Each structure stands twice: as structure tokens, then as C-alpha cells.
Short mmCIF file of N, CA and C in Angstrom, two decimals:
data_model
loop_
_atom_site.label_atom_id
_atom_site.label_comp_id
_atom_site.label_asym_id
_atom_site.label_seq_id
_atom_site.Cartn_x
_atom_site.Cartn_y
_atom_site.Cartn_z
N GLN A 1 103.41 85.25 83.84
CA GLN A 1 103.84 84.64 85.15
C GLN A 1 103.37 85.67 86.43
N VAL A 2 102.69 85.06 87.33
CA VAL A 2 102.17 85.97 88.51
C VAL A 2 103.28 86.07 89.58
N GLN A 3 103.61 87.23 89.97
CA GLN A 3 104.47 87.54 91.00
C GLN A 3 103.86 88.28 92.22
N LEU A 4 104.10 87.89 93.39
CA LEU A 4 103.87 88.70 94.55
C LEU A 4 105.05 89.00 95.24
N VAL A 5 105.26 90.34 95.66
CA VAL A 5 106.46 90.88 96.27
C VAL A 5 106.17 91.56 97.49
N GLU A 6 106.51 91.08 98.64
CA GLU A 6 106.26 91.74 99.89
C GLU A 6 107.42 92.74 100.31
N SER A 7 107.04 93.73 101.02
CA SER A 7 107.87 94.64 101.55
C SER A 7 107.43 95.34 102.73
N GLY A 8 108.30 95.95 103.52
CA GLY A 8 107.70 96.69 104.66
C GLY A 8 108.07 96.05 105.99
N GLY A 9 108.67 94.78 105.95
CA GLY A 9 109.06 94.25 107.14
C GLY A 9 110.15 94.90 107.95
N GLY A 10 110.50 94.53 109.22
CA GLY A 10 111.60 95.21 109.92
C GLY A 10 111.46 94.81 111.33
N SER A 11 112.19 95.59 112.15
CA SER A 11 112.26 95.36 113.50
C SER A 11 111.50 96.51 114.19
N VAL A 12 110.70 96.27 115.30
CA VAL A 12 109.91 97.39 115.94
C VAL A 12 109.89 96.96 117.34
N GLN A 13 109.58 97.89 118.21
CA GLN A 13 109.41 97.64 119.70
C GLN A 13 108.08 97.28 119.90
N SER A 14 107.72 96.50 120.97
CA SER A 14 106.43 96.19 121.28
C SER A 14 105.49 97.38 121.38
N GLY A 15 104.31 97.36 120.90
CA GLY A 15 103.39 98.47 120.94
C GLY A 15 103.57 99.29 119.53
N GLY A 16 104.40 99.05 118.84
CA GLY A 16 104.67 99.88 117.67
C GLY A 16 103.87 99.40 116.48
N SER A 17 104.11 99.94 115.26
CA SER A 17 103.31 99.71 114.04
C SER A 17 104.16 99.42 112.83
N LEU A 18 103.70 98.76 112.01
CA LEU A 18 104.35 98.37 110.70
C LEU A 18 103.24 98.39 109.68
N ARG A 19 103.63 98.72 108.36
CA ARG A 19 102.73 98.53 107.22
C ARG A 19 103.44 97.58 106.25
N LEU A 20 102.89 96.44 105.92
CA LEU A 20 103.39 95.53 104.94
C LEU A 20 102.80 95.75 103.61
N SER A 21 103.39 95.68 102.55
CA SER A 21 102.89 95.82 101.22
C SER A 21 103.17 94.57 100.34
N CYS A 22 102.29 94.28 99.47
CA CYS A 22 102.42 93.09 98.54
C CYS A 22 101.89 93.63 97.21
N GLU A 23 102.99 93.66 96.40
CA GLU A 23 102.70 94.10 94.97
C GLU A 23 102.50 92.92 94.08
N VAL A 24 101.39 92.97 93.22
CA VAL A 24 101.06 91.73 92.61
C VAL A 24 101.19 92.15 90.98
N SER A 25 101.91 91.23 90.37
CA SER A 25 102.11 91.52 88.86
C SER A 25 101.91 90.20 88.28
N GLY A 26 101.39 90.52 86.86
CA GLY A 26 101.06 89.29 86.04
C GLY A 26 100.07 89.61 85.14
N SER A 27 100.33 89.54 83.93
CA SER A 27 99.68 90.06 82.54
C SER A 27 98.27 89.26 82.72
N GLY A 28 97.16 90.03 82.82
CA GLY A 28 95.96 89.47 82.91
C GLY A 28 95.37 88.83 83.98
N PHE A 29 96.24 88.84 85.10
CA PHE A 29 95.87 88.11 86.38
C PHE A 29 94.81 88.84 87.04
N SER A 30 93.78 88.00 87.67
CA SER A 30 92.73 88.46 88.33
C SER A 30 92.34 87.34 89.31
N THR A 31 92.02 87.95 90.50
CA THR A 31 91.61 87.09 91.68
C THR A 31 90.59 87.70 92.52
N ASN A 32 90.00 86.88 93.22
CA ASN A 32 88.90 87.47 94.28
C ASN A 32 89.57 87.52 95.54
N CYS A 33 90.32 86.67 95.89
CA CYS A 33 90.75 86.66 97.33
C CYS A 33 92.32 86.71 97.54
N MET A 34 92.81 87.61 98.33
CA MET A 34 94.04 87.61 98.68
C MET A 34 94.22 87.47 100.31
N TYR A 35 95.40 86.94 100.60
CA TYR A 35 95.77 86.58 101.97
C TYR A 35 96.99 87.11 102.49
N TRP A 36 96.97 87.25 103.92
CA TRP A 36 98.35 87.29 104.60
C TRP A 36 98.36 86.12 105.51
N PHE A 37 99.51 85.49 105.53
CA PHE A 37 99.87 84.38 106.33
C PHE A 37 101.14 84.85 107.08
N ARG A 38 101.41 84.09 108.14
CA ARG A 38 102.69 84.21 108.77
C ARG A 38 103.24 82.86 109.51
N GLN A 39 104.49 82.78 109.60
CA GLN A 39 105.06 81.61 110.14
C GLN A 39 106.24 81.92 111.08
N ALA A 40 106.01 81.56 112.37
CA ALA A 40 107.05 81.90 113.38
C ALA A 40 107.99 80.51 113.39
N PRO A 41 109.19 80.79 113.81
CA PRO A 41 110.10 79.50 113.88
C PRO A 41 109.55 78.45 114.75
N GLY A 42 109.39 77.26 114.37
CA GLY A 42 108.99 76.11 115.02
C GLY A 42 107.36 75.93 115.16
N LYS A 43 106.71 76.92 114.48
CA LYS A 43 105.24 76.95 114.48
C LYS A 43 104.64 76.69 113.08
N GLU A 44 103.43 76.30 113.07
CA GLU A 44 102.68 76.03 111.77
C GLU A 44 102.34 77.46 111.15
N ARG A 45 102.18 77.44 109.90
CA ARG A 45 101.84 78.69 109.10
C ARG A 45 100.47 79.00 109.53
N GLU A 46 100.27 80.26 109.69
CA GLU A 46 98.92 80.80 110.31
C GLU A 46 98.37 81.71 109.21
N ARG A 47 97.11 81.44 108.90
CA ARG A 47 96.41 82.59 108.08
C ARG A 47 95.73 83.56 108.94
N ILE A 48 96.23 84.85 108.87
CA ILE A 48 95.90 85.93 109.76
C ILE A 48 94.95 86.82 108.93
N ALA A 49 94.83 86.91 107.65
CA ALA A 49 93.77 87.90 107.16
C ALA A 49 93.61 87.43 105.63
N MET A 50 92.41 87.92 105.30
CA MET A 50 91.93 87.59 103.99
C MET A 50 91.03 88.61 103.60
N ARG A 51 91.19 89.07 102.25
CA ARG A 51 90.40 90.20 101.71
C ARG A 51 89.87 89.80 100.30
N THR A 52 88.67 90.06 100.08
CA THR A 52 88.21 90.00 98.69
C THR A 52 88.21 91.18 97.92
N LYS A 53 88.09 91.20 96.66
CA LYS A 53 88.13 92.35 95.74
C LYS A 53 86.99 93.18 96.02
N TYR A 54 85.86 92.56 96.68
CA TYR A 54 84.76 93.40 96.91
C TYR A 54 84.77 94.10 98.22
N GLY A 55 85.77 93.94 99.06
CA GLY A 55 86.00 94.58 100.21
C GLY A 55 85.82 93.75 101.52
N GLN A 56 85.33 92.55 101.32
CA GLN A 56 85.09 91.71 102.52
C GLN A 56 86.49 91.36 103.12
N ALA A 57 86.54 91.44 104.52
CA ALA A 57 87.91 91.16 105.10
C ALA A 57 87.60 90.20 106.34
N GLU A 58 88.40 89.27 106.62
CA GLU A 58 88.33 88.34 107.73
C GLU A 58 89.65 88.30 108.30
N TYR A 59 89.77 88.02 109.71
CA TYR A 59 90.95 88.01 110.46
C TYR A 59 90.91 86.97 111.54
N SER A 60 92.09 86.51 111.73
CA SER A 60 92.27 85.54 112.67
C SER A 60 92.18 86.13 114.12
N TYR A 61 91.72 85.28 115.13
CA TYR A 61 91.50 85.76 116.49
C TYR A 61 92.72 86.57 116.93
N SER A 62 93.82 86.03 116.53
CA SER A 62 95.22 86.53 117.12
C SER A 62 95.53 87.92 116.81
N VAL A 63 94.93 88.36 115.57
CA VAL A 63 95.26 89.73 115.11
C VAL A 63 94.06 90.70 115.04
N ARG A 64 92.76 90.16 115.18
CA ARG A 64 91.64 90.90 115.14
C ARG A 64 91.62 92.17 116.10
N GLY A 65 91.27 93.17 115.48
CA GLY A 65 91.21 94.53 116.19
C GLY A 65 92.59 95.26 116.24
N ARG A 66 93.69 94.60 115.79
CA ARG A 66 95.07 95.18 115.75
C ARG A 66 95.47 95.32 114.31
N PHE A 67 95.19 94.39 113.38
CA PHE A 67 95.63 94.44 112.02
C PHE A 67 94.54 94.80 111.13
N ALA A 68 94.87 95.40 109.91
CA ALA A 68 93.86 95.76 108.94
C ALA A 68 94.45 95.50 107.72
N VAL A 69 93.70 94.84 106.70
CA VAL A 69 94.01 94.52 105.41
C VAL A 69 93.34 95.48 104.46
N SER A 70 94.06 95.90 103.44
CA SER A 70 93.32 96.77 102.49
C SER A 70 94.02 96.56 101.12
N LEU A 71 93.21 97.00 100.07
CA LEU A 71 93.66 96.80 98.71
C LEU A 71 93.56 98.06 97.99
N GLU A 72 94.66 98.34 97.35
CA GLU A 72 94.70 99.45 96.32
C GLU A 72 94.75 98.90 94.89
N SER A 73 93.51 98.69 94.31
CA SER A 73 93.42 97.99 93.12
C SER A 73 94.21 98.79 91.87
N ASN A 74 94.10 99.98 91.88
CA ASN A 74 94.87 100.63 90.85
C ASN A 74 96.39 100.50 90.94
N LYS A 75 96.88 100.04 92.15
CA LYS A 75 98.38 99.80 92.33
C LYS A 75 98.56 98.36 92.37
N ASN A 76 97.57 97.47 92.08
CA ASN A 76 97.66 96.08 92.47
C ASN A 76 98.36 95.72 93.63
N THR A 77 98.11 96.46 94.71
CA THR A 77 98.93 96.28 96.00
C THR A 77 97.99 95.85 97.17
N LEU A 78 98.35 94.82 97.78
CA LEU A 78 97.67 94.56 99.25
C LEU A 78 98.50 95.04 100.26
N TYR A 79 97.86 95.54 101.31
CA TYR A 79 98.48 96.09 102.36
C TYR A 79 98.11 95.40 103.75
N LEU A 80 98.97 95.35 104.74
CA LEU A 80 98.70 94.87 106.08
C LEU A 80 99.19 95.89 107.02
N GLN A 81 98.19 96.70 107.63
CA GLN A 81 98.65 97.59 108.60
C GLN A 81 98.48 96.73 110.00
N MET A 82 99.68 96.97 110.71
CA MET A 82 99.76 96.18 111.91
C MET A 82 100.15 97.13 113.08
N ASN A 83 99.21 97.24 113.88
CA ASN A 83 99.25 98.16 115.08
C ASN A 83 99.35 97.35 116.40
N SER A 84 99.86 98.05 117.43
CA SER A 84 99.89 97.39 118.89
C SER A 84 100.62 96.05 118.73
N LEU A 85 101.82 96.02 118.18
CA LEU A 85 102.46 94.82 117.94
C LEU A 85 103.02 94.28 119.22
N LYS A 86 103.01 92.93 119.16
CA LYS A 86 103.35 92.14 120.39
C LYS A 86 104.60 91.25 119.92
N SER A 87 105.37 90.86 120.89
CA SER A 87 106.55 89.93 120.67
C SER A 87 106.13 88.71 120.01
N GLU A 88 104.87 88.12 120.35
CA GLU A 88 104.33 86.92 119.54
C GLU A 88 103.93 87.25 117.99
N ASP A 89 103.96 88.46 117.57
CA ASP A 89 103.72 88.77 116.22
C ASP A 89 105.00 88.50 115.32
N THR A 90 106.18 88.25 116.05
CA THR A 90 107.39 88.04 115.33
C THR A 90 107.24 86.72 114.50
N ALA A 91 107.43 86.98 113.18
CA ALA A 91 107.28 85.94 112.22
C ALA A 91 107.77 86.36 110.76
N MET A 92 107.85 85.38 109.92
CA MET A 92 107.89 85.79 108.50
C MET A 92 106.48 85.94 107.86
N TYR A 93 106.26 87.03 107.21
CA TYR A 93 104.89 87.20 106.91
C TYR A 93 104.86 87.15 105.26
N TYR A 94 103.81 86.45 104.77
CA TYR A 94 103.55 86.22 103.37
C TYR A 94 102.27 86.68 102.75
N CYS A 95 102.33 87.23 101.64
CA CYS A 95 101.15 87.41 100.92
C CYS A 95 100.83 86.24 99.98
N ALA A 96 99.57 86.00 99.62
CA ALA A 96 99.30 84.98 98.79
C ALA A 96 97.81 85.21 98.14
N ALA A 97 97.62 84.70 96.89
CA ALA A 97 96.47 84.81 96.14
C ALA A 97 95.98 83.53 95.51
N ASP A 98 94.67 83.48 95.45
CA ASP A 98 94.11 82.35 94.69
C ASP A 98 94.24 82.48 93.15
N ALA A 99 94.08 81.56 92.47
CA ALA A 99 94.46 81.54 91.03
C ALA A 99 93.23 81.89 90.24
N SER A 100 92.06 82.03 90.89
CA SER A 100 90.75 82.36 90.28
C SER A 100 89.90 83.11 91.24
N ASP A 101 88.67 83.31 90.76
CA ASP A 101 87.65 84.07 91.72
C ASP A 101 87.10 83.15 92.68
N TYR A 102 87.53 81.93 92.90
CA TYR A 102 87.06 81.14 94.01
C TYR A 102 87.99 81.17 95.10
N CYS A 103 87.40 81.67 96.24
CA CYS A 103 88.23 81.74 97.49
C CYS A 103 88.52 80.40 98.09
N SER A 104 89.61 79.74 97.92
CA SER A 104 89.98 78.46 98.20
C SER A 104 90.40 78.31 99.79
N GLY A 105 91.02 79.39 100.16
CA GLY A 105 91.55 79.35 101.48
C GLY A 105 93.01 78.70 101.30
N SER A 106 93.29 78.10 100.32
CA SER A 106 94.63 77.46 100.11
C SER A 106 95.19 78.07 98.73
N PRO A 107 95.69 79.37 98.95
CA PRO A 107 96.20 79.91 97.67
C PRO A 107 97.28 79.48 96.86
N THR A 108 97.07 79.74 95.55
CA THR A 108 98.18 79.12 94.65
C THR A 108 99.47 79.88 94.52
N TYR A 109 99.23 81.21 94.58
CA TYR A 109 100.42 82.10 94.43
C TYR A 109 100.90 82.61 95.75
N TRP A 110 102.31 82.70 95.93
CA TRP A 110 102.89 83.17 97.18
C TRP A 110 103.96 84.20 96.94
N GLY A 111 104.22 85.09 97.79
CA GLY A 111 105.38 85.88 97.79
C GLY A 111 106.49 85.12 98.57
N GLN A 112 107.63 85.73 98.62
CA GLN A 112 108.84 85.29 99.16
C GLN A 112 109.00 85.56 100.63
N GLY A 113 108.00 86.42 101.27
CA GLY A 113 108.07 86.71 102.63
C GLY A 113 108.81 87.89 103.01
N THR A 114 108.44 88.48 104.13
CA THR A 114 109.04 89.66 104.65
C THR A 114 109.13 89.43 106.20
N GLN A 115 110.18 89.73 106.86
CA GLN A 115 110.50 89.34 108.18
C GLN A 115 109.88 90.50 109.11
N VAL A 116 109.27 90.03 110.10
CA VAL A 116 108.81 91.11 111.14
C VAL A 116 109.30 90.79 112.49
N THR A 117 110.02 91.43 113.25
CA THR A 117 110.61 91.20 114.47
C THR A 117 110.06 92.19 115.59
N VAL A 118 109.50 91.87 116.50
CA VAL A 118 109.00 92.72 117.63
C VAL A 118 109.66 92.35 118.87
N SER A 119 110.40 93.38 119.36
CA SER A 119 111.08 93.29 120.68
C SER A 119 110.48 93.92 121.81
N SER A 120 110.52 93.21 122.88
CA SER A 120 109.82 93.65 124.11
C SER A 120 110.58 94.63 124.92
#
């Protein structure tokens, strides 16, 4: 059974930084693409970052230049470094993974989410 567990959320003032972690477990699990999504109250879920196991990364316009996604393969952990945080970054953040090496953009596996709150 594949599990994704996020951590690292919290409250921070505008301009501050946070690093989210997503630990992946599951015997024999392998995927090419992992993602970070977020959802703010009353808004649609937004895909903000994607990283392949080969190192390719993509970001949404809303976070490009401020957020960075990285993968520590030996720890099966995906990170999201968030800098220059703004109040509009307040949301529940989720990591997700495809079920195979095909990057679908609609991942199969999801974590439970971690809340990020940015106060101005």
C-alpha cells in the first residue's frame, strides 16, 4: 500500500519561509512524477509544482521563482521549499504521485495535506 505523508506546514508571517516534506512509503513503489498541489478555502485545487525522478521540475506561474521542489531519493522524500511567502499562499498543501512512470498530471496517490497559513 502506497502512503504519502506531508509535514512541515504551519503559520508564518508574510515574507517568511517554510519547507514542506512528503515521505513516500510502499513496498516496491516507483514513479516518475511527483507533485505538489494546494487548495485554499472556496477555491479550486491548484497544481503548483511537479518533479520527475530525472530532475525536471515545473512550477505554476503563481509560485515560480519563490518555491522550489526537490527529491531526496534515498529517503523517499519530496520537499517543497517556499520562500517569500504571501497571504495568498495560505492553503492546504498536498503531495501526490502517479502510479507509474507515466506523468499523467492527474496523480493516483495523495497525502492527507498540511496546512500553511501566511499572515500579513
